[in-house]
């Protein structure tokens, strides 16, 4: 009889251990995440573009956000940024090719640059589109949550962000995206 009680206790202990182990894993899995939780960062496709007004290098005032007659490509750049230098000739060509359907604003994030160098950059490339000065990075950081240069934001005529491009896109890919943007 003692032997049967000992066997029964061993079986019950084993069963309790298995049940506890399974329940413990399930409880832990509620709190354990396999992938990091998504964090809302910056302007994203499908969102309305933030509204802003900045001073241009030419002294004019320029605004973005809301409904417009033309689509808008905003390019955040700095004069020391090598990918920005590489991208500029393509942006100049797009500005000329799509002048009827697209506005391009080159926004120098002056907080991370020197205005004198930014102006020299503009003169070197003879940039035909407006160059704006984001002196405190309010538009780049606070509104668009920018983190790297170059960053381009493609906004349709209704003020909806269609795409955010971080880094240097391939010229053919950028042309394709602009063509799609201007056809909306």
mmCIF file with all atom_site columns, C-alpha atoms in Angstrom, residues 21-83:
data_model
loop_
_atom_site.group_PDB
_atom_site.id
_atom_site.type_symbol
_atom_site.label_atom_id
_atom_site.label_alt_id
_atom_site.label_comp_id
_atom_site.label_asym_id
_atom_site.label_entity_id
_atom_site.label_seq_id
_atom_site.pdbx_PDB_ins_code
_atom_site.Cartn_x
_atom_site.Cartn_y
_atom_site.Cartn_z
_atom_site.occupancy
_atom_site.B_iso_or_equiv
_atom_site.pdbx_formal_charge
_atom_site.auth_seq_id
_atom_site.auth_comp_id
_atom_site.auth_asym_id
_atom_site.auth_atom_id
_atom_site.pdbx_PDB_model_num
ATOM 1  C CA . UNK A 1 21 ? 5.695  24.212 -16.867 1.00 0.00 ? 21 UNK A CA 1
ATOM 2  C CA . UNK A 1 22 ? 3.101  24.569 -19.658 1.00 0.00 ? 22 UNK A CA 1
ATOM 3  C CA . UNK A 1 23 ? 1.085  27.205 -17.820 1.00 0.00 ? 23 UNK A CA 1
ATOM 4  C CA . UNK A 1 24 ? 4.264  29.076 -16.933 1.00 0.00 ? 24 UNK A CA 1
ATOM 5  C CA . UNK A 1 25 ? 5.351  29.176 -20.591 1.00 0.00 ? 25 UNK A CA 1
ATOM 6  C CA . UNK A 1 26 ? 1.937  30.491 -21.642 1.00 0.00 ? 26 UNK A CA 1
ATOM 7  C CA . UNK A 1 27 ? 1.979  33.184 -18.971 1.00 0.00 ? 27 UNK A CA 1
ATOM 8  C CA . UNK A 1 28 ? 5.491  34.225 -19.984 1.00 0.00 ? 28 UNK A CA 1
ATOM 9  C CA . UNK A 1 29 ? 4.525  34.315 -23.674 1.00 0.00 ? 29 UNK A CA 1
ATOM 10 C CA . UNK A 1 30 ? 1.891  36.946 -22.897 1.00 0.00 ? 30 UNK A CA 1
ATOM 11 C CA . UNK A 1 31 ? 4.638  39.275 -21.699 1.00 0.00 ? 31 UNK A CA 1
ATOM 12 C CA . UNK A 1 32 ? 7.403  38.203 -24.059 1.00 0.00 ? 32 UNK A CA 1
ATOM 13 C CA . UNK A 1 33 ? 7.485  39.747 -27.541 1.00 0.00 ? 33 UNK A CA 1
ATOM 14 C CA . UNK A 1 34 ? 9.355  38.059 -30.352 1.00 0.00 ? 34 UNK A CA 1
ATOM 15 C CA . UNK A 1 35 ? 9.689  41.285 -32.364 1.00 0.00 ? 35 UNK A CA 1
ATOM 16 C CA . UNK A 1 36 ? 10.120 44.853 -31.171 1.00 0.00 ? 36 UNK A CA 1
ATOM 17 C CA . UNK A 1 37 ? 6.908  46.809 -30.905 1.00 0.00 ? 37 UNK A CA 1
ATOM 18 C CA . UNK A 1 38 ? 6.458  49.389 -33.685 1.00 0.00 ? 38 UNK A CA 1
ATOM 19 C CA . UNK A 1 39 ? 7.290  52.952 -32.735 1.00 0.00 ? 39 UNK A CA 1
ATOM 20 C CA . UNK A 1 40 ? 5.626  55.870 -34.540 1.00 0.00 ? 40 UNK A CA 1
ATOM 21 C CA . UNK A 1 41 ? 8.496  57.875 -36.010 1.00 0.00 ? 41 UNK A CA 1
ATOM 22 C CA . UNK A 1 42 ? 8.225  60.748 -38.445 1.00 0.00 ? 42 UNK A CA 1
ATOM 23 C CA . UNK A 1 43 ? 5.950  61.494 -41.331 1.00 0.00 ? 43 UNK A CA 1
ATOM 24 C CA . UNK A 1 44 ? 4.709  58.377 -43.067 1.00 0.00 ? 44 UNK A CA 1
ATOM 25 C CA . UNK A 1 45 ? 3.014  57.542 -46.345 1.00 0.00 ? 45 UNK A CA 1
ATOM 26 C CA . UNK A 1 46 ? -0.712 58.120 -46.100 1.00 0.00 ? 46 UNK A CA 1
ATOM 27 C CA . UNK A 1 47 ? -0.433 60.875 -43.486 1.00 0.00 ? 47 UNK A CA 1
ATOM 28 C CA . UNK A 1 48 ? -1.227 64.515 -44.181 1.00 0.00 ? 48 UNK A CA 1
ATOM 29 C CA . UNK A 1 49 ? 1.916  66.560 -44.574 1.00 0.00 ? 49 UNK A CA 1
ATOM 30 C CA . UNK A 1 50 ? 2.669  68.907 -41.688 1.00 0.00 ? 50 UNK A CA 1
ATOM 31 C CA . UNK A 1 51 ? 2.138  72.578 -42.503 1.00 0.00 ? 51 UNK A CA 1
ATOM 32 C CA . UNK A 1 52 ? 5.202  74.812 -42.341 1.00 0.00 ? 52 UNK A CA 1
ATOM 33 C CA . UNK A 1 53 ? 6.598  78.113 -43.597 1.00 0.00 ? 53 UNK A CA 1
ATOM 34 C CA . UNK A 1 54 ? 10.320 78.766 -44.026 1.00 0.00 ? 54 UNK A CA 1
ATOM 35 C CA . UNK A 1 55 ? 12.493 81.580 -45.314 1.00 0.00 ? 55 UNK A CA 1
ATOM 36 C CA . UNK A 1 56 ? 14.239 80.933 -48.614 1.00 0.00 ? 56 UNK A CA 1
ATOM 37 C CA . UNK A 1 57 ? 17.876 81.750 -49.354 1.00 0.00 ? 57 UNK A CA 1
ATOM 38 C CA . UNK A 1 58 ? 16.508 84.248 -51.879 1.00 0.00 ? 58 UNK A CA 1
ATOM 39 C CA . UNK A 1 59 ? 14.593 86.098 -49.127 1.00 0.00 ? 59 UNK A CA 1
ATOM 40 C CA . UNK A 1 60 ? 11.164 84.751 -50.098 1.00 0.00 ? 60 UNK A CA 1
ATOM 41 C CA . UNK A 1 61 ? 8.807  82.852 -47.842 1.00 0.00 ? 61 UNK A CA 1
ATOM 42 C CA . UNK A 1 62 ? 7.692  79.326 -48.780 1.00 0.00 ? 62 UNK A CA 1
ATOM 43 C CA . UNK A 1 63 ? 4.984  77.102 -47.322 1.00 0.00 ? 63 UNK A CA 1
ATOM 44 C CA . UNK A 1 64 ? 4.240  73.408 -47.443 1.00 0.00 ? 64 UNK A CA 1
ATOM 45 C CA . UNK A 1 65 ? 1.301  71.290 -46.371 1.00 0.00 ? 65 UNK A CA 1
ATOM 46 C CA . UNK A 1 66 ? -2.320 71.340 -47.453 1.00 0.00 ? 66 UNK A CA 1
ATOM 47 C CA . UNK A 1 67 ? -3.833 71.290 -50.933 1.00 0.00 ? 67 UNK A CA 1
ATOM 48 C CA . UNK A 1 68 ? -1.563 72.638 -53.706 1.00 0.00 ? 68 UNK A CA 1
ATOM 49 C CA . UNK A 1 69 ? -1.682 73.156 -57.458 1.00 0.00 ? 69 UNK A CA 1
ATOM 50 C CA . UNK A 1 70 ? 1.384  70.935 -57.882 1.00 0.00 ? 70 UNK A CA 1
ATOM 51 C CA . UNK A 1 71 ? 2.832  67.910 -56.144 1.00 0.00 ? 71 UNK A CA 1
ATOM 52 C CA . UNK A 1 72 ? 5.747  68.698 -53.828 1.00 0.00 ? 72 UNK A CA 1
ATOM 53 C CA . UNK A 1 73 ? 9.096  67.010 -53.300 1.00 0.00 ? 73 UNK A CA 1
ATOM 54 C CA . UNK A 1 74 ? 10.828 68.191 -50.136 1.00 0.00 ? 74 UNK A CA 1
ATOM 55 C CA . UNK A 1 75 ? 14.522 67.347 -49.941 1.00 0.00 ? 75 UNK A CA 1
ATOM 56 C CA . UNK A 1 76 ? 16.278 67.805 -46.582 1.00 0.00 ? 76 UNK A CA 1
ATOM 57 C CA . UNK A 1 77 ? 20.018 68.238 -47.056 1.00 0.00 ? 77 UNK A CA 1
ATOM 58 C CA . UNK A 1 78 ? 23.299 69.562 -45.651 1.00 0.00 ? 78 UNK A CA 1
ATOM 59 C CA . UNK A 1 79 ? 26.317 70.886 -47.557 1.00 0.00 ? 79 UNK A CA 1
ATOM 60 C CA . UNK A 1 80 ? 28.725 68.394 -45.931 1.00 0.00 ? 80 UNK A CA 1
ATOM 61 C CA . UNK A 1 81 ? 26.549 65.397 -46.895 1.00 0.00 ? 81 UNK A CA 1
ATOM 62 C CA . UNK A 1 82 ? 28.184 63.480 -49.778 1.00 0.00 ? 82 UNK A CA 1
ATOM 63 C CA . UNK A 1 83 ? 24.983 61.612 -50.784 1.00 0.00 ? 83 UNK A CA 1
#
